[in-house]
Structures are given as C-alpha cells and as structure tokens.
PDB file of C-alpha atoms in Angstrom:
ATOM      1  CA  UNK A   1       0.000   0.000   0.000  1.00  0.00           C
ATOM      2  CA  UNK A   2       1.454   3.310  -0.865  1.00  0.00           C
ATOM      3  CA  UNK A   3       3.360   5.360   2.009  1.00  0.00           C
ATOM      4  CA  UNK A   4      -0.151   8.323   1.272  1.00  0.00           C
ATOM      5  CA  UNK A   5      -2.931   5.760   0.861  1.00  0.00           C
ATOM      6  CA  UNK A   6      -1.393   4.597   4.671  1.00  0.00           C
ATOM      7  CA  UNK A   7      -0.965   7.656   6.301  1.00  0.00           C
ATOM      8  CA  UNK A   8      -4.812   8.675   5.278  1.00  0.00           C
ATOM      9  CA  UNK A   9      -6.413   5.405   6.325  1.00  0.00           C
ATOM     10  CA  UNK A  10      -4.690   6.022   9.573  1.00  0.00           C
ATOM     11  CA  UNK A  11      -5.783   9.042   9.789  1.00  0.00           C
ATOM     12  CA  UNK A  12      -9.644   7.772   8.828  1.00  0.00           C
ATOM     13  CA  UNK A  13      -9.314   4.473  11.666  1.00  0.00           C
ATOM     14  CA  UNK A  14     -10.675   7.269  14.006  1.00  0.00           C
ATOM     15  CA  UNK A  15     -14.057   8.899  14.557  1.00  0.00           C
ATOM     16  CA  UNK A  16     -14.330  12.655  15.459  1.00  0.00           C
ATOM     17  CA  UNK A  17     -13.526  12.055  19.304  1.00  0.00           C
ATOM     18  CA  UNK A  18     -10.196  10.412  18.489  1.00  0.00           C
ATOM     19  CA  UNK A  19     -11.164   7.016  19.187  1.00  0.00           C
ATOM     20  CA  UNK A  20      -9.723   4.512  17.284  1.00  0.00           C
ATOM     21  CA  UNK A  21     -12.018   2.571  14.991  1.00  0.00           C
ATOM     22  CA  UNK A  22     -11.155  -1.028  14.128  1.00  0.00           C
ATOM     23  CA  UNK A  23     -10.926  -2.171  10.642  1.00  0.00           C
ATOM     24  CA  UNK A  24     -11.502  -5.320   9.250  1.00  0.00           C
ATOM     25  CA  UNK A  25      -8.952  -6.673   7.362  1.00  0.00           C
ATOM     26  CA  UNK A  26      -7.612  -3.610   5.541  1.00  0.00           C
ATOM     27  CA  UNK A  27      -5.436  -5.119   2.738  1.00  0.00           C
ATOM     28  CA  UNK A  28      -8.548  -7.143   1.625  1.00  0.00           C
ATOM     29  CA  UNK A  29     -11.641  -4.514   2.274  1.00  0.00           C
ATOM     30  CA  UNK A  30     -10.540  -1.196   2.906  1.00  0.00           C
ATOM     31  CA  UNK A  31     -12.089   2.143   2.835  1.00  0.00           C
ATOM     32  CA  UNK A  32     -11.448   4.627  -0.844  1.00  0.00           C
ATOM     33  CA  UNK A  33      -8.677   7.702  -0.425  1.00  0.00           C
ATOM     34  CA  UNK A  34     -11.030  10.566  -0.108  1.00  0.00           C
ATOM     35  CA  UNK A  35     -10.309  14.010   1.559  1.00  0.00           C
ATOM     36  CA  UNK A  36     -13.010  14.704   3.989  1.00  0.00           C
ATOM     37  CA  UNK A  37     -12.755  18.596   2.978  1.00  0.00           C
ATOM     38  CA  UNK A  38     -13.744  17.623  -0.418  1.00  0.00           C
ATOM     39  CA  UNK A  39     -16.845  15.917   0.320  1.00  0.00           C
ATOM     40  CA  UNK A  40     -20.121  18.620   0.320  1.00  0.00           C
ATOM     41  CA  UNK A  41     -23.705  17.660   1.712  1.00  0.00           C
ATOM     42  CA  UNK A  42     -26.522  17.559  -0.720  1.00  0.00           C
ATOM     43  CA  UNK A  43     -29.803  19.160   0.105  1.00  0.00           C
ATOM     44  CA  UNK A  44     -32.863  16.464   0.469  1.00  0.00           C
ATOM     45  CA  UNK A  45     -34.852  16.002  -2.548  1.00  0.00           C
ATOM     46  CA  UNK A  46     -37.876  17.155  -2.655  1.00  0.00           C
ATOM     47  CA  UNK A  47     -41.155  14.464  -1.848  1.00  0.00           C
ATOM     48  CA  UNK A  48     -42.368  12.239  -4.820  1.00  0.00           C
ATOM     49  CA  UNK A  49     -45.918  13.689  -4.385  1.00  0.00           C
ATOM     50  CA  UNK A  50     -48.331  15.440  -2.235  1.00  0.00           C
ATOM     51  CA  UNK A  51     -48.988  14.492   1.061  1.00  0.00           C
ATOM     52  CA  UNK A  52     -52.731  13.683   1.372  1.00  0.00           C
ATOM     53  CA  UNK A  53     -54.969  14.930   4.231  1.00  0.00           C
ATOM     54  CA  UNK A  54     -57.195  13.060   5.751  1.00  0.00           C
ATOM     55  CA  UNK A  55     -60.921  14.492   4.536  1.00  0.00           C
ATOM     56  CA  UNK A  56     -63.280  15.882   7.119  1.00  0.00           C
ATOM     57  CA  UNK A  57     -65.992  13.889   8.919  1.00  0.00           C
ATOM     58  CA  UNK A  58     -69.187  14.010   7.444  1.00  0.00           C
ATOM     59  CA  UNK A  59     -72.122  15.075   9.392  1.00  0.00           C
ATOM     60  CA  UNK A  60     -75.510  12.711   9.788  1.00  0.00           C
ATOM     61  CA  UNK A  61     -77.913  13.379   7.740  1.00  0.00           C
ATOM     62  CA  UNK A  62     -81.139  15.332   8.903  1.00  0.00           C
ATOM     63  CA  UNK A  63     -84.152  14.477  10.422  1.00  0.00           C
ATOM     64  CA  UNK A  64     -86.772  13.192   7.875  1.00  0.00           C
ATOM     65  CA  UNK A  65     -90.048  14.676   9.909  1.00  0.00           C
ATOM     66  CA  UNK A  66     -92.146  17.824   9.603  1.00  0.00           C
ATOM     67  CA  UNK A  67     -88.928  19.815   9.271  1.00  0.00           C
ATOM     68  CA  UNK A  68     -86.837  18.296   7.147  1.00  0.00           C
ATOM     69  CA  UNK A  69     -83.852  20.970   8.109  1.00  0.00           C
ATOM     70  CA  UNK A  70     -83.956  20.523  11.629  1.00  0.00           C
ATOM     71  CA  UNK A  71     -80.735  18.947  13.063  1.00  0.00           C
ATOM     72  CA  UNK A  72     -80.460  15.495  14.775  1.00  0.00           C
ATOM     73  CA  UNK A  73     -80.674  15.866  18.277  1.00  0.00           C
ATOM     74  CA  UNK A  74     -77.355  13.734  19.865  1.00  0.00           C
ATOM     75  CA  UNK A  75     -76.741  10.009  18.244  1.00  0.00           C
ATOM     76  CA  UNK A  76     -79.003   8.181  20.545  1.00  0.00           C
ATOM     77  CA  UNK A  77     -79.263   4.310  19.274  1.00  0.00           C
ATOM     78  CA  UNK A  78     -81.591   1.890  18.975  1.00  0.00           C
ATOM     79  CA  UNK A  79     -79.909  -1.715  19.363  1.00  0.00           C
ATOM     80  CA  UNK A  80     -81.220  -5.259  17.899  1.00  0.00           C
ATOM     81  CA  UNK A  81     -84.750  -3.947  16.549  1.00  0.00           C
ATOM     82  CA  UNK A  82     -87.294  -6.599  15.954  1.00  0.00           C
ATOM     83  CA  UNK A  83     -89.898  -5.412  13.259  1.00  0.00           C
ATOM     84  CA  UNK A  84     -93.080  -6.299  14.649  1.00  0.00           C
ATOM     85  CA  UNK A  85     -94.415  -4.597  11.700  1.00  0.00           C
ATOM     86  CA  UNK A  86     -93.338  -3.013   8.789  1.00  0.00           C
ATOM     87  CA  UNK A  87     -92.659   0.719  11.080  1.00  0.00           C
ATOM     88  CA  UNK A  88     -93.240  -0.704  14.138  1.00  0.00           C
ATOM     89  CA  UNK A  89     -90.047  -1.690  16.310  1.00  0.00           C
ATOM     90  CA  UNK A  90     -89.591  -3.598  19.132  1.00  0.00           C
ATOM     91  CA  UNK A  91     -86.859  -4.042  21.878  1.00  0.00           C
ATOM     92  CA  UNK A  92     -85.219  -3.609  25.096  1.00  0.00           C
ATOM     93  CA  UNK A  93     -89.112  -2.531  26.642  1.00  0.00           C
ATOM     94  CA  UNK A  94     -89.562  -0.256  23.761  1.00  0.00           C
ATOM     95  CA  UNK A  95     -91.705   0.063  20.979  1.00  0.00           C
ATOM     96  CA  UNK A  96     -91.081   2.803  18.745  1.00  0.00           C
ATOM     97  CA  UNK A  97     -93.284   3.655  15.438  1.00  0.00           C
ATOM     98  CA  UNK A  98     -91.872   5.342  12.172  1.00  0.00           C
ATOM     99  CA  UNK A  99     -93.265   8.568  12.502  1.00  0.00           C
ATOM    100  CA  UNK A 100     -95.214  10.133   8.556  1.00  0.00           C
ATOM    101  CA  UNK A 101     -96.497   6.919   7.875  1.00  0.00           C
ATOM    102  CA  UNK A 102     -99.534   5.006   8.175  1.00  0.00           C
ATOM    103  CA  UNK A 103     -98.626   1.064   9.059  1.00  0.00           C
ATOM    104  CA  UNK A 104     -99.424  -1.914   7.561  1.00  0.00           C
ATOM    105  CA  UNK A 105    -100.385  -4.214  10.171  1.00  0.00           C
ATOM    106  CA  UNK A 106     -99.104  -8.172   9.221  1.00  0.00           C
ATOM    107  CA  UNK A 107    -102.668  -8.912   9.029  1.00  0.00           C
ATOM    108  CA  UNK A 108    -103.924  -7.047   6.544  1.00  0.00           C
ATOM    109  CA  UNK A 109    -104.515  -8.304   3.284  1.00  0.00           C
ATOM    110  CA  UNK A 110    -104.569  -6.333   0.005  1.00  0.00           C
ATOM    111  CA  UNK A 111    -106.768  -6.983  -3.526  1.00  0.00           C
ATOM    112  CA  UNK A 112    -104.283  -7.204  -6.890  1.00  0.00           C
ATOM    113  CA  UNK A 113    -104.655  -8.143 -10.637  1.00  0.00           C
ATOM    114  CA  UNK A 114    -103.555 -11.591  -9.418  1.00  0.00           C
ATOM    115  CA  UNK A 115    -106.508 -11.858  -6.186  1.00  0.00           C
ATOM    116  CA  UNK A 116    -106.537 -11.382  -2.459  1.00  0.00           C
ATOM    117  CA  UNK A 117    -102.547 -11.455  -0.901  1.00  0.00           C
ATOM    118  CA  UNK A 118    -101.314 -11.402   2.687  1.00  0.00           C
ATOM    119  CA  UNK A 119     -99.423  -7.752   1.929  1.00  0.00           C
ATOM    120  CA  UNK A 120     -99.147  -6.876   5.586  1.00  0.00           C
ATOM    121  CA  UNK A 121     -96.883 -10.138   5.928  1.00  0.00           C
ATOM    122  CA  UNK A 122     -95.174  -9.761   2.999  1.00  0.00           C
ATOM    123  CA  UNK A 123     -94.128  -6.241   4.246  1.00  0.00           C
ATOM    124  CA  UNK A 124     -93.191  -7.377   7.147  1.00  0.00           C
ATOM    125  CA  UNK A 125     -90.661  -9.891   6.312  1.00  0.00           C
ATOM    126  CA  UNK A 126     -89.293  -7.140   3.267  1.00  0.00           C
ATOM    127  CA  UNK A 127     -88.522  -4.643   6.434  1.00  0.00           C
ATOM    128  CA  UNK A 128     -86.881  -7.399   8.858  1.00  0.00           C
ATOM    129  CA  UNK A 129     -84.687  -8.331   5.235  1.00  0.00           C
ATOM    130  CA  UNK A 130     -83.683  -4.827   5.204  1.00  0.00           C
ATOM    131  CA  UNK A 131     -82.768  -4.120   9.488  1.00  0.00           C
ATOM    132  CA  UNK A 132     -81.335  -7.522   9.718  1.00  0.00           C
ATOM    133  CA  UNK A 133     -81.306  -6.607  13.603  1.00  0.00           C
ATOM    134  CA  UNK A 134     -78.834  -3.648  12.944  1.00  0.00           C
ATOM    135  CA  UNK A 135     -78.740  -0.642  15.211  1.00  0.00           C
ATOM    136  CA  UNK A 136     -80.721   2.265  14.529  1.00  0.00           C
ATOM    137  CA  UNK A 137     -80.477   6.031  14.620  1.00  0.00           C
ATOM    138  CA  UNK A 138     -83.899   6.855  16.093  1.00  0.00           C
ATOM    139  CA  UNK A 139     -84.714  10.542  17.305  1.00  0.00           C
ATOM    140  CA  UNK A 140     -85.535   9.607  20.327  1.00  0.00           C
ATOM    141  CA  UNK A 141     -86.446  12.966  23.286  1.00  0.00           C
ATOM    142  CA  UNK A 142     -84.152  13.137  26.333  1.00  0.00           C
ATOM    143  CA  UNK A 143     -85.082  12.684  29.884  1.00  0.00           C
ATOM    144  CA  UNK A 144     -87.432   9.143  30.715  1.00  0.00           C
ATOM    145  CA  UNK A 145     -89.346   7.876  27.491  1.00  0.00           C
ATOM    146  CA  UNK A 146     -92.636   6.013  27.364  1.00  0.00           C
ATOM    147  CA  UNK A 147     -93.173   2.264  26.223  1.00  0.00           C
ATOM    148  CA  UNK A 148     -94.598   3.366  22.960  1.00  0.00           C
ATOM    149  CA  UNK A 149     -93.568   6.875  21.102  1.00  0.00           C
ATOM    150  CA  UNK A 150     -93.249   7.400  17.663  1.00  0.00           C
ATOM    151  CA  UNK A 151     -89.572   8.767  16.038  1.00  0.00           C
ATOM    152  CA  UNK A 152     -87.287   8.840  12.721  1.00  0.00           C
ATOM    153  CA  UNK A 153     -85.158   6.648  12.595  1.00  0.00           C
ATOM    154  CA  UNK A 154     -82.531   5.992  10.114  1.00  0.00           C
ATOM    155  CA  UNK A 155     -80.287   2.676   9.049  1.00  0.00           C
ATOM    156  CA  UNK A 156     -76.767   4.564   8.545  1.00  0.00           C
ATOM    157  CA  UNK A 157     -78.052   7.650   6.074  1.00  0.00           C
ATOM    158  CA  UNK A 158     -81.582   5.486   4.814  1.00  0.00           C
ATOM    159  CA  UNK A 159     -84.408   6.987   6.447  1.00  0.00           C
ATOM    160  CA  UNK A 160     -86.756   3.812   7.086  1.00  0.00           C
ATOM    161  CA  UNK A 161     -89.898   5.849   6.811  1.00  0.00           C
ATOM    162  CA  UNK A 162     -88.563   6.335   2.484  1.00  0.00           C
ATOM    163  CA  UNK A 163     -87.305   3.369   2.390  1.00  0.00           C
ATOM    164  CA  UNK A 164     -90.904   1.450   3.470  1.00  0.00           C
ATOM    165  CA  UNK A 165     -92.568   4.248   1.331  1.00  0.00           C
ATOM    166  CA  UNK A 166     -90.874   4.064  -1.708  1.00  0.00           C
ATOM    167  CA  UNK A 167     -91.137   0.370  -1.586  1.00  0.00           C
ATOM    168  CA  UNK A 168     -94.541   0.044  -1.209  1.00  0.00           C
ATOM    169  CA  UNK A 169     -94.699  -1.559   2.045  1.00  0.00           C
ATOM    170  CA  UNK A 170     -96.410   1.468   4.028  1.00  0.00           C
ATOM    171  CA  UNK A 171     -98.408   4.418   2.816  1.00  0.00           C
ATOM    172  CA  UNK A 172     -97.501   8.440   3.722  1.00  0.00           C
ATOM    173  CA  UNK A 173     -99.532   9.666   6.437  1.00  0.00           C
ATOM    174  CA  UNK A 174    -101.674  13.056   6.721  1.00  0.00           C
ATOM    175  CA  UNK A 175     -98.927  14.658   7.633  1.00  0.00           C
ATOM    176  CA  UNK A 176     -95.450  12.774   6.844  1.00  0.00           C
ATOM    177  CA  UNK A 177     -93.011  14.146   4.014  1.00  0.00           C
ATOM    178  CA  UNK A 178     -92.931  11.409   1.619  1.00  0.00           C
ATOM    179  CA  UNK A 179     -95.316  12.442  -0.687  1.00  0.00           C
ATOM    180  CA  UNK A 180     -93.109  11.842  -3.648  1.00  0.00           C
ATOM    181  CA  UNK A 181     -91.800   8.463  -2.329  1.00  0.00           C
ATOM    182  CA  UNK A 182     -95.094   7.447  -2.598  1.00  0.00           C
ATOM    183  CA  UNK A 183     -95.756   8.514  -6.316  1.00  0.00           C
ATOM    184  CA  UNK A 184     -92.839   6.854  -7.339  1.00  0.00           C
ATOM    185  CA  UNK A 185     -94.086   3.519  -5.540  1.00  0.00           C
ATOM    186  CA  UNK A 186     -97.380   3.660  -7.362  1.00  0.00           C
ATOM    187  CA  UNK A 187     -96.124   4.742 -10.801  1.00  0.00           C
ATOM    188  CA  UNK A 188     -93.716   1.865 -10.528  1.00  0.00           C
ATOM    189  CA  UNK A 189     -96.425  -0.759  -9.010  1.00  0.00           C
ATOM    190  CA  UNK A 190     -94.124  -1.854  -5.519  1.00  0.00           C
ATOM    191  CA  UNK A 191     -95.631  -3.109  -2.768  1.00  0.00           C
ATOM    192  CA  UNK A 192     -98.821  -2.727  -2.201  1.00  0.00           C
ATOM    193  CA  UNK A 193     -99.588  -0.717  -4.805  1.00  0.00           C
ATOM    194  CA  UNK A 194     -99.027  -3.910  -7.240  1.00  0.00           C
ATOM    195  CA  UNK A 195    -100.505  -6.853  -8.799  1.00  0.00           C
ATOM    196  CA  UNK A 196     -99.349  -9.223  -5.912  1.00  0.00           C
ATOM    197  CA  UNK A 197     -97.293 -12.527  -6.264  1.00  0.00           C
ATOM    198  CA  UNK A 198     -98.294 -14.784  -8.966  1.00  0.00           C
ATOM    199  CA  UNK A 199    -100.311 -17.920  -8.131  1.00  0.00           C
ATOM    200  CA  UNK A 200     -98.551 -21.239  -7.081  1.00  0.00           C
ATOM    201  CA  UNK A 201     -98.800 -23.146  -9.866  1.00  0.00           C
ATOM    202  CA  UNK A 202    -101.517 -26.698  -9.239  1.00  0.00           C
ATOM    203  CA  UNK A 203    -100.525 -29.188  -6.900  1.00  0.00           C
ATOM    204  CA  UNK A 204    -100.611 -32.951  -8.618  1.00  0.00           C
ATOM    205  CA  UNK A 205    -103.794 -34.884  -7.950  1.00  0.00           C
ATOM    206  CA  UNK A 206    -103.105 -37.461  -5.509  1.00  0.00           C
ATOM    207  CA  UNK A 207    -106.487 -38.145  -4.275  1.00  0.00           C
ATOM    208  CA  UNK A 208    -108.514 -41.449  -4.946  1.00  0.00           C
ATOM    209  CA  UNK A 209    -111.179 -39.745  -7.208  1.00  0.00           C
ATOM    210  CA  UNK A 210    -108.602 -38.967  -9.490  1.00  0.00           C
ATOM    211  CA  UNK A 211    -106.995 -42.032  -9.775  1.00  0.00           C
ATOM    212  CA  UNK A 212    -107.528 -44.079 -12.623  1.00  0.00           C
ATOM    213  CA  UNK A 213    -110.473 -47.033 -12.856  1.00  0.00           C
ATOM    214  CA  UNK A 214    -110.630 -50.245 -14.744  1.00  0.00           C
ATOM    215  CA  UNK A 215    -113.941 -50.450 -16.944  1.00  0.00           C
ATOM    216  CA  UNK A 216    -115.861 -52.020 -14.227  1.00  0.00           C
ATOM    217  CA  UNK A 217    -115.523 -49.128 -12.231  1.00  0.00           C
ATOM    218  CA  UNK A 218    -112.634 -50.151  -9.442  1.00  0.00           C
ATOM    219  CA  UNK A 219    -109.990 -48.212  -8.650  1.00  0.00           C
ATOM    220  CA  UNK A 220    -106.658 -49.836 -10.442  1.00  0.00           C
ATOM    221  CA  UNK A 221    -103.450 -49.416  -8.283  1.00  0.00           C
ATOM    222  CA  UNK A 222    -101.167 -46.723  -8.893  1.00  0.00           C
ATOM    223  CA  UNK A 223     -97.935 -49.207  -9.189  1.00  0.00           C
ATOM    224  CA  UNK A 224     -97.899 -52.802  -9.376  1.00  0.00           C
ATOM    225  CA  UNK A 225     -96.474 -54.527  -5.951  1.00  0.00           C
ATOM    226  CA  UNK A 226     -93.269 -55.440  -5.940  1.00  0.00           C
ATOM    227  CA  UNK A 227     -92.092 -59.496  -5.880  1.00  0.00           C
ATOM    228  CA  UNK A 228     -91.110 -60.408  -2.657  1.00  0.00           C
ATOM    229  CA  UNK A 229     -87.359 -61.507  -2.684  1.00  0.00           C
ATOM    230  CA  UNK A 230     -86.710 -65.728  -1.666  1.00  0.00           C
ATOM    231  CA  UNK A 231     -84.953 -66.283   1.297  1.00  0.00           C
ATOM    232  CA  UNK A 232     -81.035 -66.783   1.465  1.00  0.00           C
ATOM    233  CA  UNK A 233     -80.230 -70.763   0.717  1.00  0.00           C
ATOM    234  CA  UNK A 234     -79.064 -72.072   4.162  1.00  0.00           C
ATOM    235  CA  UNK A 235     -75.466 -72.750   4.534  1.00  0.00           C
ATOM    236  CA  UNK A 236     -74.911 -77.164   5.354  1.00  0.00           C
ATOM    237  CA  UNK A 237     -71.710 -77.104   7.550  1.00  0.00           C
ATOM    238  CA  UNK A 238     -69.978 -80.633   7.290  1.00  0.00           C
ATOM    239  CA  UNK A 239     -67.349 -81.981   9.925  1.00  0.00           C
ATOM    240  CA  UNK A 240     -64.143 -82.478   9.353  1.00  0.00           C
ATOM    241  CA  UNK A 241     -62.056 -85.466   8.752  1.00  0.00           C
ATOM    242  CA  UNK A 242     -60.218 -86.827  12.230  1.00  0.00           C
ATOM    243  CA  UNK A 243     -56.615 -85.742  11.956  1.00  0.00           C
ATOM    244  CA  UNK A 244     -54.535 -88.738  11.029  1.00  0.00           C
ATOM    245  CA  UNK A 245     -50.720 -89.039  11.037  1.00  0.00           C
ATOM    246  CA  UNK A 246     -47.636 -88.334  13.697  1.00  0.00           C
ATOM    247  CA  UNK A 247     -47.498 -84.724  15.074  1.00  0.00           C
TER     248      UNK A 247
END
C-alpha cells in the first residue's frame, strides 16, 4: 500500500472524538482515499408527491319529519330492533313507530290483478330483510321515554320511513313528508300498490277420485307390488375329517 494511501487510512481508523475505529482486514476490504474537505452535503430532494390529508368527517344526515332541516338531536341508538311490523319496532321494553307513515299491520290483506294477498306479511318480512337486527339512529327525546312513542329513525343515512314508502310496504300519512316516495311507488307498481305474487302453480292430484279405474268401475293401483325376494339358501356345515398321522 502506498506510504499516502497509509498515512490517510490512519488518519480515517478514528471517529471525530479520536477514538480509534477497528478495521476489518484492511489489505482485503478497505475504505477509498477521499479528503473529507472535499466531500459537500446535498440538500434532500424534494417528496415524490403530495402528502394527502385526511378528509373531514361528514355530518348525519337530517331528520326526515315535519322539518326536514332541523338537526339530529345527539346520536341516541336503537340496538337489535325486531320489526313487529313493517314501522313498528320492538326491543329492550320499547316500541317505537316510524313517525309520517300510516302502518301496515301483518294482518292485513290487500286486492291485486292476481286476487286477495297477505301484503301486511309480505311487508313485514321485506322490512326485517332490510334491518337484519342492525342498530338504529332513532330521534328519540331526552329525559325518561314512554313504552310506545313514535320517532325517525334511520339505518346509517336510509331513512326507514322512504325506504318502506318508496317500496310500497307502508303508505304516507296526513302529515309525513314522503309524498313523492309514494308517487314513485305507485307509478312503478311496488308493494302494495301492485298486482301481488303470482299464483302457485296446481298441486298434482293425488287423491282417490282422481286415480284411474278399470272399466268395471274399481280403482286400479297406482304401481304394481313389488315381488317379494326368496330367502337366502341355508349354509350345510360338514365336519371335518379326524386328523390322522404323527405330530
């Protein structure tokens, strides 16, 4: 190694504080010449992109009763709703009705093109598909609350009493705000405002008038019997010979 490359690798075998650094086999691996007063800092590059911001939380969306503008009072939930009805709600002591709509009780029946159909069951099980026993955002008053009140209430940003509405599964009330979900229901035919399910198509005739007769009149079976099957032959078991011979 040359008597310069030597003296400046000595000079490098020590950090800033003058203690000695060890090297590693220096003939083999050994750091390049350089001059530390040549070397110069960069400056940082500058970032690849952007740096996103996280957007701002949206706010819940409004009441849907007489004032459609007025602001949801708190988040106050309703948890594991049954649907005793299609707008009527059930749980924890409470029964709470969707207020602006008149309810379809799951006895009711309604008259279509295709005859007389259990509607108020039908909407029933349509609005227990929909909650699926989620919680609910009901506007519910402060302080102690009845056993039965009626409310808005709202799956995430659906307002149930549109949703059953627009559907056809409840009609607007005197004074509810879904006027125009309930055009749209009845220019479209949903719910209740349809034809109804089509009939089940006829069951087969299994009944002994309907079978069919031999020409004297008696009824002919519908399949001939089967043959019974003969019994297994019996097995003859037969002794053997006496052993014979020197063991």
């Amino acid at each position: 190694m040359p008597a310069a490359a030597s003296s400046v690798l000595s000079a490098q075998a020590t950090d800033g504080g003058g203690r000695s650094i060890r090297q590693i086999a220096p003939e083999i691996v050994a750091p390049p010449v350089v001059d530390p007063g040549q070397l110069e800092r960069e400056p940082p590059r500058e970032p690849l992109s952007d740096l996103g911001t996280a957007g701002k939380p949206q706010r819940r969306a409004p009441a849907r009763s007489g004032n459609r503008d007025a602001a949801v009072p708190g988040t106050p939930q309703f948890f594991r709703p049954v649907a005793a009805a299609a707008g009527r709600l059930e749980g924890g002591g409470l029964t709470v009705v969707i207020a602006g709509i008149d309810i379809l009780e799951p006895d009711a029946t309604c008259q279509g093109a295709n005859g007389e159909w259990p509607c108020g069951m039908a909407a029933r099980t349509a609005f227990r598909s929909f909650l699926r026993g989620r919680a609910l955002d009901c506007d519910l008053p402060d302080g102690d609350l009845p056993e039965r009140l009626a409310a808005a209430c709202r799956l995430g940003t659906q307002d149930l009493g549109a949703w059953l509405v627009v559907n056809g599964w409840a009609k607007v009330s005197s004074v509810g705000p879904y006027a125009e979900e309930q055009a749209e229901a009845v220019e479209n035919r949903r719910g209740i405002f349809g034809r109804g399910p089509d009939p089940l198509p006829p069951s087969p005739a299994l009944e002994s008038e309907n079978a069919p007769t031999a020409s004297d009149g008696a009824a002919m079976p519908l399949a001939a019997p089967l043959p019974a099957e003969p019994p297994p032959p019996a097995i003859e078991r037969q002794a053997l010979p006496a052993p014979t011979g020197l063991y």
